[in-house]
XYZ file of C-alpha atoms in Angstrom:
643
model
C 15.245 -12.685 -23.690
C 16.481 -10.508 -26.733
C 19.501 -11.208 -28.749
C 21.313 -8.967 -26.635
C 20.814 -10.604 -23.443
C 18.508 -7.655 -22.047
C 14.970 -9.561 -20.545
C 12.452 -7.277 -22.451
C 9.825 -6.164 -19.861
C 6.578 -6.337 -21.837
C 3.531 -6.999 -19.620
C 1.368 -9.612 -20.973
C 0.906 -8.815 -24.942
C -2.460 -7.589 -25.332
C -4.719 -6.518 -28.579
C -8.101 -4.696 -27.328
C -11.290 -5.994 -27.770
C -14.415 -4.922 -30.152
C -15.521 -2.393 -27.659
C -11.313 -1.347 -26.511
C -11.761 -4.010 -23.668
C -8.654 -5.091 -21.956
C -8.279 -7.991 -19.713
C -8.923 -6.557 -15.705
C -6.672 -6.849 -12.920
C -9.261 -8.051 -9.929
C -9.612 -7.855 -6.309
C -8.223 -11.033 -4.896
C -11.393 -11.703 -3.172
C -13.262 -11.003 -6.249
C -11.414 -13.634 -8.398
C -11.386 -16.275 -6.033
C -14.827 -16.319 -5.740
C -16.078 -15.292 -9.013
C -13.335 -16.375 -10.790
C -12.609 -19.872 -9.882
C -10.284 -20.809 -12.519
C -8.306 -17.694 -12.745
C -8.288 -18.485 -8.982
C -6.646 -21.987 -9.562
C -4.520 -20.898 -12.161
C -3.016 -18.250 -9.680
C -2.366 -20.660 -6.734
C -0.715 -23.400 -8.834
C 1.310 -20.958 -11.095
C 2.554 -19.197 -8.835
C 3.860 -22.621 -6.686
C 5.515 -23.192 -9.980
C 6.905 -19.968 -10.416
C 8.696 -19.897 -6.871
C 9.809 -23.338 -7.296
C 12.007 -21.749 -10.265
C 16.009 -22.218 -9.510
C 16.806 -18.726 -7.820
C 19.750 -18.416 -10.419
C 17.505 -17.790 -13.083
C 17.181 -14.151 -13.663
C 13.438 -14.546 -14.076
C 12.639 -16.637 -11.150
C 10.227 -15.514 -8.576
C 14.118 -14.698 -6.305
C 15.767 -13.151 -8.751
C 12.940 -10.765 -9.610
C 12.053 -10.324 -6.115
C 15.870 -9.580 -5.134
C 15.510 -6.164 -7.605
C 14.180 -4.655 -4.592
C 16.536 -4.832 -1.811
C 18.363 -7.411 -0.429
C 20.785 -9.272 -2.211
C 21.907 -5.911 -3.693
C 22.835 -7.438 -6.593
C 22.665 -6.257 -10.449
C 19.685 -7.460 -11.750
C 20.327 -8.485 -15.789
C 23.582 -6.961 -15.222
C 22.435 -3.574 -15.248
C 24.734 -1.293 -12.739
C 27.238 -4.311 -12.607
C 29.771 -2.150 -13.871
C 28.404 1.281 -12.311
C 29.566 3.729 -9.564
C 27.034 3.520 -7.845
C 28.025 1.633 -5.056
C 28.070 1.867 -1.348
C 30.772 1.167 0.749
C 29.535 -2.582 0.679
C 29.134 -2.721 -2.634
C 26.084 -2.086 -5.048
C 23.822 -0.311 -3.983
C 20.257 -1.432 -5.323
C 17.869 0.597 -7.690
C 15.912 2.096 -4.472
C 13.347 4.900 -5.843
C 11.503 5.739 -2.266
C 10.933 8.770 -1.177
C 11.583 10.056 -4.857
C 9.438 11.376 -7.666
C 9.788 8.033 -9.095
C 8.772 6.003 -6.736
C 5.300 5.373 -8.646
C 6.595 5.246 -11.690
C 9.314 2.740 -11.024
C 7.059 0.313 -9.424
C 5.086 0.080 -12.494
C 7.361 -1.559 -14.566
C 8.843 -3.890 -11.680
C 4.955 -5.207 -11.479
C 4.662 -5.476 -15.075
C 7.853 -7.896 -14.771
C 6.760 -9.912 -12.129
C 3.291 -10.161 -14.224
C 4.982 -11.660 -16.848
C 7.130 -13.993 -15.146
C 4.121 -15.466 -13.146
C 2.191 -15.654 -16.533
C 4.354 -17.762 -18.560
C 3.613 -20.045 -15.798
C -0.011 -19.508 -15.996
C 0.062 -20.452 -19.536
C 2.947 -23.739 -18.922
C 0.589 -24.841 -16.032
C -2.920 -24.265 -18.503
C -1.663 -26.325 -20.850
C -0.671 -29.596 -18.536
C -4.102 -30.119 -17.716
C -5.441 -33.417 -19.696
C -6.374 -33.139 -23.225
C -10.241 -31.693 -23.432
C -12.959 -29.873 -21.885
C -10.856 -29.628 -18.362
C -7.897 -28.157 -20.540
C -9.941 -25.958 -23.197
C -11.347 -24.256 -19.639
C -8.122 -23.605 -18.288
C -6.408 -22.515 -21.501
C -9.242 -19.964 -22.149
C -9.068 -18.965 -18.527
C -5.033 -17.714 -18.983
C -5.632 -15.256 -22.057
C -7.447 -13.331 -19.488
C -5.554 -14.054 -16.276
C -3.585 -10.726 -15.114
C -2.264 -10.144 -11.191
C -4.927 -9.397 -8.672
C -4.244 -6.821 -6.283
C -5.578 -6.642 -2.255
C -7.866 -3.902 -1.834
C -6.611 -2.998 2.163
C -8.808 0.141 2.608
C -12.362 -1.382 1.268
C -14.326 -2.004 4.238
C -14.769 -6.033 4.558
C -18.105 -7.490 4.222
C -19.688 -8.082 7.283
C -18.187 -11.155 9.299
C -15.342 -11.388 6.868
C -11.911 -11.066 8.208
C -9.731 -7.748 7.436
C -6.954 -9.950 6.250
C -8.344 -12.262 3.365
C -8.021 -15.829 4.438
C -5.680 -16.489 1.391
C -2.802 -14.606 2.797
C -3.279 -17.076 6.042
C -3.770 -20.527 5.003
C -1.115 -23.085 5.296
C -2.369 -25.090 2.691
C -5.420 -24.658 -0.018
C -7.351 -26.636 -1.868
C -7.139 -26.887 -5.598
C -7.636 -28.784 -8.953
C -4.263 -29.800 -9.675
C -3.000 -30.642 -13.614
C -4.190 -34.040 -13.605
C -7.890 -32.905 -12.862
C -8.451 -34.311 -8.948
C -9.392 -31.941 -6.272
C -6.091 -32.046 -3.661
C -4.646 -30.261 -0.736
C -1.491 -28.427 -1.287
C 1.276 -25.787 0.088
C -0.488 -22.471 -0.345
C 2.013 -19.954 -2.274
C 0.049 -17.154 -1.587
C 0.904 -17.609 2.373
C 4.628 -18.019 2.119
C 7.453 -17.595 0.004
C 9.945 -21.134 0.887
C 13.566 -19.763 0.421
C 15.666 -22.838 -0.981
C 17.817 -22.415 0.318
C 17.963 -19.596 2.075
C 21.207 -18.304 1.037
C 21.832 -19.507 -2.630
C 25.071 -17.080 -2.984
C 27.069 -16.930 0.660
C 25.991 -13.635 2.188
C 23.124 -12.979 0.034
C 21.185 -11.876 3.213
C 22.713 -11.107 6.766
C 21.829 -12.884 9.960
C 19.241 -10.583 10.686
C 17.260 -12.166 7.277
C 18.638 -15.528 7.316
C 17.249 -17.414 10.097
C 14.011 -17.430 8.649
C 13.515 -20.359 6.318
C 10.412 -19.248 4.920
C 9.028 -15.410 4.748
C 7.281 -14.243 7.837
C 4.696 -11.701 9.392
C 5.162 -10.589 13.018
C 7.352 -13.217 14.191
C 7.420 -14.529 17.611
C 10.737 -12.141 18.961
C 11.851 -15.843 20.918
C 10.916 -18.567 18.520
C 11.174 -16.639 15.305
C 7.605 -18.363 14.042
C 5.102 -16.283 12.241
C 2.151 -14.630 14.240
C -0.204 -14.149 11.383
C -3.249 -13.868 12.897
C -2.017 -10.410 14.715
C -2.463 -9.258 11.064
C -6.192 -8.859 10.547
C -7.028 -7.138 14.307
C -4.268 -3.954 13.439
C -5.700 -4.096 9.937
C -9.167 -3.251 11.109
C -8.820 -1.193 14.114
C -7.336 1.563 11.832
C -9.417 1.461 8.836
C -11.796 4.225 9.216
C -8.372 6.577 9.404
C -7.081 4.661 6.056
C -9.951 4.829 4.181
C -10.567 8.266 4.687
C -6.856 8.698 3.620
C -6.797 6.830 0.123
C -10.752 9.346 -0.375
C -8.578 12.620 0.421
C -5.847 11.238 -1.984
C -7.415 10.368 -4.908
C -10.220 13.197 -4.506
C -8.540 16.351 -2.962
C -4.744 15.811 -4.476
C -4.758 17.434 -7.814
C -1.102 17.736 -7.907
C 0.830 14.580 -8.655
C 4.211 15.414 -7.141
C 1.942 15.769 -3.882
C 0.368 12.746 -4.493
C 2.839 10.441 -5.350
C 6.008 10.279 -2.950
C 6.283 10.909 1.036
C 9.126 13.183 0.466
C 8.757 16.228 2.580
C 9.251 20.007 1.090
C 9.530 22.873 3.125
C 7.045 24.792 0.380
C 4.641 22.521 0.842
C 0.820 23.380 1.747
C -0.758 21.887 5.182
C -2.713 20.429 2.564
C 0.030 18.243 1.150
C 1.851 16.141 4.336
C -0.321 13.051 2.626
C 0.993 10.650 -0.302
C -0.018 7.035 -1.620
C 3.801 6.602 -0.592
C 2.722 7.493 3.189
C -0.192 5.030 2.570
C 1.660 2.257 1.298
C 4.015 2.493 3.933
C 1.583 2.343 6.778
C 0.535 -1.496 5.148
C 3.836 -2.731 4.866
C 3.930 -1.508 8.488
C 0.927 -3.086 9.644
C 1.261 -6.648 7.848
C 4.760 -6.856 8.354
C 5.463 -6.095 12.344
C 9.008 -6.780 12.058
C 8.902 -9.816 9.755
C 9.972 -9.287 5.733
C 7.656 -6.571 4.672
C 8.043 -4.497 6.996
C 11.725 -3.914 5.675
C 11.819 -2.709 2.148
C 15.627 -4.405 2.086
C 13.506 -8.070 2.067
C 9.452 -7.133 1.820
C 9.300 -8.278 -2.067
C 10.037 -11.934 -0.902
C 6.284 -11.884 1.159
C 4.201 -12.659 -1.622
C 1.521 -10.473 -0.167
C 3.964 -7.480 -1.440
C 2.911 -8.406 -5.029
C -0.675 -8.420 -4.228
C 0.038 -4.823 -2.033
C 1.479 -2.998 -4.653
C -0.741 -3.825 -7.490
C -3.671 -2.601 -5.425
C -0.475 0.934 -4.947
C -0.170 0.781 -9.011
C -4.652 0.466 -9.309
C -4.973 3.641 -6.970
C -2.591 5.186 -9.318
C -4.333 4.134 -12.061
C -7.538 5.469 -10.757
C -5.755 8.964 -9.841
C -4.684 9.336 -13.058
C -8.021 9.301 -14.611
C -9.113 11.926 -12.511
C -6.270 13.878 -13.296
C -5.292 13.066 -16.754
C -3.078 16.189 -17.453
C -1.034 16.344 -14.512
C 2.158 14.267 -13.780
C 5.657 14.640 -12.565
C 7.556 18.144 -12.247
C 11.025 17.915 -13.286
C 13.610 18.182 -10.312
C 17.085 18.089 -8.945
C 18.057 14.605 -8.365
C 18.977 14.249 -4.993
C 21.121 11.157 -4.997
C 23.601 9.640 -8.100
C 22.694 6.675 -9.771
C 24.568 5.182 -12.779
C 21.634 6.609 -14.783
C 22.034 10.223 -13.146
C 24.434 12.217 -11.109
C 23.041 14.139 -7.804
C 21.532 17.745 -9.103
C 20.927 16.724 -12.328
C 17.406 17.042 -13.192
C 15.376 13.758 -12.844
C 12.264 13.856 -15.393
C 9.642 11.808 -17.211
C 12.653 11.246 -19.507
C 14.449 9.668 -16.851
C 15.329 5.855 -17.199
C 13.557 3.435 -14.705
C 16.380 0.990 -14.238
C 16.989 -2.088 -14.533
C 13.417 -2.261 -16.563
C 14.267 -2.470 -20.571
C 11.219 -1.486 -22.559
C 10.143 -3.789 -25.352
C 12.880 -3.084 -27.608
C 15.062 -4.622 -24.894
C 17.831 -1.341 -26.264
C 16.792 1.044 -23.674
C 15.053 1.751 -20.248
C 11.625 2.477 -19.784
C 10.759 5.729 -18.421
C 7.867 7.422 -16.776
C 6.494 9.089 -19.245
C 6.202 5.700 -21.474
C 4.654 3.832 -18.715
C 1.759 6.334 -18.142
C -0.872 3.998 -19.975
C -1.533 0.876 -18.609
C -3.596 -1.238 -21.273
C -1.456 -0.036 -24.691
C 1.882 -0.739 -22.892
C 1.147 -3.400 -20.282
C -2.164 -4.953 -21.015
C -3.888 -4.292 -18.309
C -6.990 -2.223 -16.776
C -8.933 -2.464 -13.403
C -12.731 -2.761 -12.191
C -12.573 1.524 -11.484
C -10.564 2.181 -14.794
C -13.167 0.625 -17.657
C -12.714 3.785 -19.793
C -13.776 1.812 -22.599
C -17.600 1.436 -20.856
C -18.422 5.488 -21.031
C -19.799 7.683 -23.752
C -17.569 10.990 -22.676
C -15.008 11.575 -20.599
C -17.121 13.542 -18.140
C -19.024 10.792 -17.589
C -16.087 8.052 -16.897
C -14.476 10.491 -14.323
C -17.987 10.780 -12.404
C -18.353 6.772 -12.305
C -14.700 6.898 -10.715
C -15.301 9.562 -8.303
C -18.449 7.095 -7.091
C -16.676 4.275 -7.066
C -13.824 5.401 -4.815
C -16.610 7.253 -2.214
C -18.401 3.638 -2.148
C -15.198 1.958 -1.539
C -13.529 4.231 0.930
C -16.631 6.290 2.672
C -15.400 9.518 1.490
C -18.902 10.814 3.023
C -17.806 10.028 5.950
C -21.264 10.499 7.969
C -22.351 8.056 5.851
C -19.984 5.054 6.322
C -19.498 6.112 10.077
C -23.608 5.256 10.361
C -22.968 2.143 7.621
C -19.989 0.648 9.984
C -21.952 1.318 13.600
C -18.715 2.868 14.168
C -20.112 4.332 17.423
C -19.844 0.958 19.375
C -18.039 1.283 22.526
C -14.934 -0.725 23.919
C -16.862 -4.441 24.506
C -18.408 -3.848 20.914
C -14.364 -2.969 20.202
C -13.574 -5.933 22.026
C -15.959 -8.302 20.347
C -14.711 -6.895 16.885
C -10.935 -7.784 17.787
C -11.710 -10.769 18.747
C -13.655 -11.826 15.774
C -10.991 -10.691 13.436
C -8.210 -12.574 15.226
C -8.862 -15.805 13.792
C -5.774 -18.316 13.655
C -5.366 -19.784 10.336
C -6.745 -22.676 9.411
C -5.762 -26.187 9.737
C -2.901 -27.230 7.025
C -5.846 -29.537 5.316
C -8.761 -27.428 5.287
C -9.634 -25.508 2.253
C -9.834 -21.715 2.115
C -13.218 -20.246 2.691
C -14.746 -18.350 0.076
C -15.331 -14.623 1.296
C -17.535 -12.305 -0.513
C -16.374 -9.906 -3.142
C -15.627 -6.150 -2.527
C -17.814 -4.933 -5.907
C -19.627 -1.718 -6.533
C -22.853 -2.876 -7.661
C -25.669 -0.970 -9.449
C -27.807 -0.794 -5.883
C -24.565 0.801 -4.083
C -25.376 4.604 -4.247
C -23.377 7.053 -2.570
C -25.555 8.329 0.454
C -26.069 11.516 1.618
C -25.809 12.668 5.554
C -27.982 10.665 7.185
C -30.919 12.635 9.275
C -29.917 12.027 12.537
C -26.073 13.374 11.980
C -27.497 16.527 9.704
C -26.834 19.214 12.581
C -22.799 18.582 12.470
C -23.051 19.504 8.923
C -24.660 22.382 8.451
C -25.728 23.002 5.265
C -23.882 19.612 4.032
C -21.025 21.903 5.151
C -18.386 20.396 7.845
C -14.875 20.923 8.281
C -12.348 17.639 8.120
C -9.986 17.523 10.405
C -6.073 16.358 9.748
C -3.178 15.004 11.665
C -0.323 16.132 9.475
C 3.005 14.384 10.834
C 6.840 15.287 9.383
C 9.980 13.623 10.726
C 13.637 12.372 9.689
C 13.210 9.166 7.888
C 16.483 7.392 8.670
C 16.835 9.623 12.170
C 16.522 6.633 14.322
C 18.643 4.296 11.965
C 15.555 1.837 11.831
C 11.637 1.811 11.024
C 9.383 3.266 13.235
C 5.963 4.136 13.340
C 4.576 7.315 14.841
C 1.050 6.458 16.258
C -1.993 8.807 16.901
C -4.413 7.886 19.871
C -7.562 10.298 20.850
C -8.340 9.533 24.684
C -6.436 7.491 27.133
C -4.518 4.290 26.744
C -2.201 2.275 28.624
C 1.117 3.959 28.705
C 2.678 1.033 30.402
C 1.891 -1.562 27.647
C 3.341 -0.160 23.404
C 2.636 -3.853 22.640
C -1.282 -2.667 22.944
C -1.313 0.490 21.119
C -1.519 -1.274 17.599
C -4.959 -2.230 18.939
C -6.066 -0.295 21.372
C -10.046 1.175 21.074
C -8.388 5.060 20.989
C -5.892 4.461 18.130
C -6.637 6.192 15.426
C -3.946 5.721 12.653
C -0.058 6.488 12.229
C 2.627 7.719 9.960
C 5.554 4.509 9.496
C 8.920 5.789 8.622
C 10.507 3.264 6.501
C 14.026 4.048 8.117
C 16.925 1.992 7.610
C 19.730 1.546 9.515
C 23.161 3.682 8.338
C 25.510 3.038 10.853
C 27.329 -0.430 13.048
C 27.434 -3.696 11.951
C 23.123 -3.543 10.266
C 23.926 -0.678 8.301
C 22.136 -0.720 5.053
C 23.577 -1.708 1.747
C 21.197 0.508 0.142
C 22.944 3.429 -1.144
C 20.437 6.203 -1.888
C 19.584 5.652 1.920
C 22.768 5.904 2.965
C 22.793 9.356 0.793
C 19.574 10.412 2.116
C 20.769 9.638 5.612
C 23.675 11.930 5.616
C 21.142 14.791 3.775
C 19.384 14.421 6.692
C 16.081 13.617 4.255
C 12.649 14.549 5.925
C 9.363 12.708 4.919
C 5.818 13.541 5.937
C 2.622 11.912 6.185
C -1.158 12.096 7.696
C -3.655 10.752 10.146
C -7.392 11.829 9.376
C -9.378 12.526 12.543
C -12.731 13.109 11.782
C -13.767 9.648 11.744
C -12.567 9.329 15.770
C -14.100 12.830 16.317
C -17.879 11.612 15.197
C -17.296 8.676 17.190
C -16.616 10.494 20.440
C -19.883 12.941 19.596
C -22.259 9.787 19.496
C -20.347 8.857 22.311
C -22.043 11.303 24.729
C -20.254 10.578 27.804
C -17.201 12.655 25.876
C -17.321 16.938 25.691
C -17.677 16.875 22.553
C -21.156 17.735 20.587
C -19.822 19.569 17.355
C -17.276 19.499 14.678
C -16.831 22.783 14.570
C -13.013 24.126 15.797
C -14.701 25.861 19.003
C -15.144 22.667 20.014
C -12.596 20.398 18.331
C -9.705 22.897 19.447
C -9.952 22.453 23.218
C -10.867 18.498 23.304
C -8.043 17.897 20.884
C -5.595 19.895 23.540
C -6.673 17.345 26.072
C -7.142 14.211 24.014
C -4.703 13.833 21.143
C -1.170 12.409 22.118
C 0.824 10.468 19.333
C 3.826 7.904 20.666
C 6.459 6.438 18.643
C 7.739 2.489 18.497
C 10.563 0.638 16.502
C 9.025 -1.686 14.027
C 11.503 -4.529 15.114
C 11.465 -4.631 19.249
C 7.967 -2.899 19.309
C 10.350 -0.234 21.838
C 9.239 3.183 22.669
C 10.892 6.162 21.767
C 10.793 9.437 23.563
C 9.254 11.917 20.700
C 11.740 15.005 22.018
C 14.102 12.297 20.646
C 12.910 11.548 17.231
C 15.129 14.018 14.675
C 12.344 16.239 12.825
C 9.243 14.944 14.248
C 6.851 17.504 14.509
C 2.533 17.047 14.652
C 0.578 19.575 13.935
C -3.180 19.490 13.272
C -4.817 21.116 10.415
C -9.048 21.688 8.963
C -10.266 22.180 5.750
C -13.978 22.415 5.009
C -15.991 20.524 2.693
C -19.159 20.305 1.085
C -21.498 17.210 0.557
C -23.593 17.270 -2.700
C -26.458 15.253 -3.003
C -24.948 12.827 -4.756
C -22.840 12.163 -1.655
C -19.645 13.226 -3.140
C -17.340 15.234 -1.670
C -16.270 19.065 -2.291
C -13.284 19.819 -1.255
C -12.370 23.548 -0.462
C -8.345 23.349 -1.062
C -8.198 25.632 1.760
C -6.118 24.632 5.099
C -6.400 26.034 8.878
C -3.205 25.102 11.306
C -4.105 24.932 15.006
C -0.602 24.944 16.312
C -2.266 25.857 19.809
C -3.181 22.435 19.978
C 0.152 20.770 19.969
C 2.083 23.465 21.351
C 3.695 22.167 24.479
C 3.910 18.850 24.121
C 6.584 16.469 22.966
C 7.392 16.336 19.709
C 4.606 18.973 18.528
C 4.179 21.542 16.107
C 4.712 25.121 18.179
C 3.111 28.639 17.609
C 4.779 30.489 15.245
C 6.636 27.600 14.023
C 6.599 26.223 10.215
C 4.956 23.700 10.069
């Protein structure tokens, strides 16, 4: 807290090592197993930290609050603003904006600091000596770990780490014995759930604790539907976060899900579209799958720092490209609709260290001078020459996310058929664990010296000519508040049950969706937020993408299918038979006719690329549209139409 009153958002003060080391942000798998006592630390600071009275400003409420719901000034910035909605204030909401990534950074850095100074109160409770010295020495170098959801698991590992489903977790508690206790990581315990009257609405506060999927009768959280939808869709995902960080050179592209009607085919895609799809996926219709509440789930924290790290790693590989300057196109206290919104522009309610002034975007670019931190992909410090730092990153994200993706579709077996599907589902539909067993330990997602990128393997040479093969696209555009809720729109290649939307999440022929973060802006659940509401009545389009070449190879091994090439000849006429999309509300899981849905429109677009023998990826910039593909049918892109 400054003398003014402003809470100074400063990261966690850092001074670089010998070699311009900084302290690493680690996958959360990664640290619990390698990093026991960063591990600990975590799990019993951050107890501590949501224990905090939710009056506090820094408390683990308060902070989370910023978000959405209350819709209260945070350190009384706004309090005495115009920007209000007809309910009030109307929140600092930055989605669907060019400073959507930018804002977020700063929020993190906040929460990172709050959940430290209980890192270091916790450290030093320990008793005096060698139990204490470890733990003291362990918080200099503790920073937030983030959840890597688009690394493929190790094998027999779940795709939803066992920490976010545990009831309870062992740990070594401050007076050195080993004990069971109330995992913070799995739930965030409002107390109560209201502190102010009407801080949420009923919708919100009937839960008692945060939830995932909840039971539509009983309320109760269905976390083990989590890892099954997590999985089923990760060859789509992955191959989503490669195209991102290694075809996007353009960061306005990159960055938010808003939809332009200048943009290329090549452009529907943005780490706001992926980001979106998890809160989708882990949330079904419990807290964060609504961005009004999602920042109470602690799993949000762990969500978006792995959002900010793919950032991070972006950045690197395109180190002289940021934000364009544009018309703001909503008012804020900060800026009036049409006014230009820049890397000048304040990112309120986040003071910079001086506590006098905002931070903006262009101050926040760096992430170890300003916040302290770095990841495992962004080690610039480790590399002789620039050249040589981008090429580790470039390997490092076609390791992680199969970029190759002949490769990782002969790595993952992907070509298993439904009992193989089956099997898989059913492995990765665990229930939690007992309240008094411990968490298991699950092998690290690391890139290792041995883990090469590999080129086309033999036997899948002749769909890539000349290491040449063309990736296909689902590009998807729609109104984002049109349906005055979330939805998801969902790809499938071959049949599924119509009868049954409760199975598409998990069906053997999904292949990936768009979710449309909607809110509602009209009856009794309208929003509070008031850039929706604005964005609502602007009748704001966003966009988004479904890669299909993963499904595609599958259904060539699969040779009872027509297929045999990748080649559009092919791909053309078996996509007119087999792709259909459908669309479902996040909260009742409904269908929704797609002739219904205001703006949706699918098209399906090719671009070619080129393998090197390095296994990385080429790729050509260059987009083909096949509206003759979803000409015709509901909700798809028509000839001659814009796409």
């Amino acid at each position: 807290m400054s003398t003014t009153g402003n809470i100074a958002i400063t990261g966690i003060p850092t001074t670089a090592g010998p070699d311009g080391s900084f302290p690493l942000r680690r996958e959360l798998r990664d640290l619990q197993r390698n990093y026991p006592d960063h591990f600990n630390l975590l799990v019993l600071a951050l107890k501590d930290f949501q224990a905090l009275n939710e009056s506090v400003q820094t408390s683990y409420y308060q902070i989370a609050g910023i978000h959405g719901l209350p819709y209260k000034p945070w350190n009384n910035v706004g309090s005495n603003s115009d920007w209000q909605s007809t309910s009030g204030f109307g929140g600092y909401c930055t989605h669907s904006s060019i400073l959507f990534l930018t804002w977020h950074r700063p929020y993190l850095a906040l929460f990172e600091q709050a959940l430290y100074n209980s890192i270091q109160k916790i450290a030093n409770q320990f008793p005096q000596g060698p139990l204490r010295t470890k733990y003291v020495e362990a918080a200099k170098t503790f920073r937030m770990p983030y959840f890597d959801w688009a690394s493929q698991p190790p094998s027999g590992s779940s795709a939803f780490p066992s920490a976010f489903t545990a009831p309870s977790i062992q740990v070594v508690d401050v007076d050195g014995k080993t004990k069971s206790t109330a995992n913070p990581i799995y739930r965030f315990v409002f107390h109560p759930v209201n502190p102010s009257p009407g801080d949420f609405p009923r919708q919100w506060s009937r839960f008692p604790t945060t939830v995932r999927y909840p039971n539509p009768r009983t309320g109760q959280s269905q976390d083990n539907r989590v890892a099954p939808i997590l999985a089923n869709e990760l060859a789509s995902l992955r191959t989503n976060v490669s195209l991102l960080l290694l075809s996007y050179t353009n960061f306005d592209a990159f960055s938010f899900n808003r939809w332009d009607p200048n943009m290329t085919p090549g452009e529907f895609g943005s780490l706001e579209d992926v980001h979106n799809e998890i809160h989708d996926r882990t949330g079904g219709g419990g807290h964060m799958s609504s961005l009004d509440v999602s920042s109470f789930d602690p799993l949000f924290w762990f969500h978006h720092t792995n959002v900010d790290r793919l950032w991070a790693i972006w950045q690197d590989l395109n180190p002289d490209n940021f934000l364009t300057p544009r018309p703001a196109p909503y008012s804020t206290f900060n800026s009036t609709e049409g006014e230009s919104q820049t890397k000048d522009t304040p990112l309120t309610p986040f003071w910079d260290k001086s506590a006098t002034k905002f931070w903006t975007s262009e101050e926040i670019k760096d992430t170890t001078t300003t916040f302290g931190y770095a990841y495992p992909e962004t080690q610039e410090w480790k590399y002789r020459t620039g050249s040589e730092y981008q090429t580790s990153i470039r390997q490092a994200v076609t390791t992680l996310y199969g970029t190759n993706v002949f490769a990782n579709f002969a790595a993952a077996n992907v070509h298993a058929r439904a009992t193989e599907h089956t099997e898989l589902i059913k492995s990765l539909s665990l229930a939690a664990p007992p309240p008094s067993a411990p968490i298991a330990e699950e092998k690290p997602l690391l890139i290792t010296q041995e883990m090469k990128a590999s080129p086309i393997p033999e036997h899948l040479q002749h769909l890539a000519p000349n290491n040449k093969y063309p990736e296909w696209v689902v590009n998807i555009r729609a109104q984002k508040h049109g349906l005055h809720g979330a939805f998801r729109v969902i790809v499938f290649l071959g049949p599924i049950d119509e009868s049954d939307p409760d199975s598409w999440q998990t069906e053997f022929n999904t292949v990936g969706r768009v979710s449309v973060l909607g809110r509602s802006t009209q009856g009794p659940t309208t929003t509070k937020c008031a850039k929706c509401i604005t964005d609502a009545a602007d009748e704001l389009m966003i966009s988004g993408t479904v890669p299909l070449t993963s499904a595609l190879l599958q259904d060539i091994v699969n040779e009872n299918t027509d297929l045999h090439s990748l080649q559009p000849e092919e791909v053309v006429p078996y996509l007119k038979k087999e792709l259909k999309w459908k669309v479902t509300m996040f909260e009742t899981g409904a269908e929704k006719d797609c002739g219904e849905v205001p703006g949706l429109r699918v098209s399906v677009t090719s671009t070619e690329v080129t393998i090197g023998e390095d296994g990385l990826p080429d790729y050509s910039g260059v987009y083909t549209v096949y509206p003759e593909i979803t000409d015709g049918k509901p909700g798809g892109m028509r000839d001659g139409e814009h796409i």
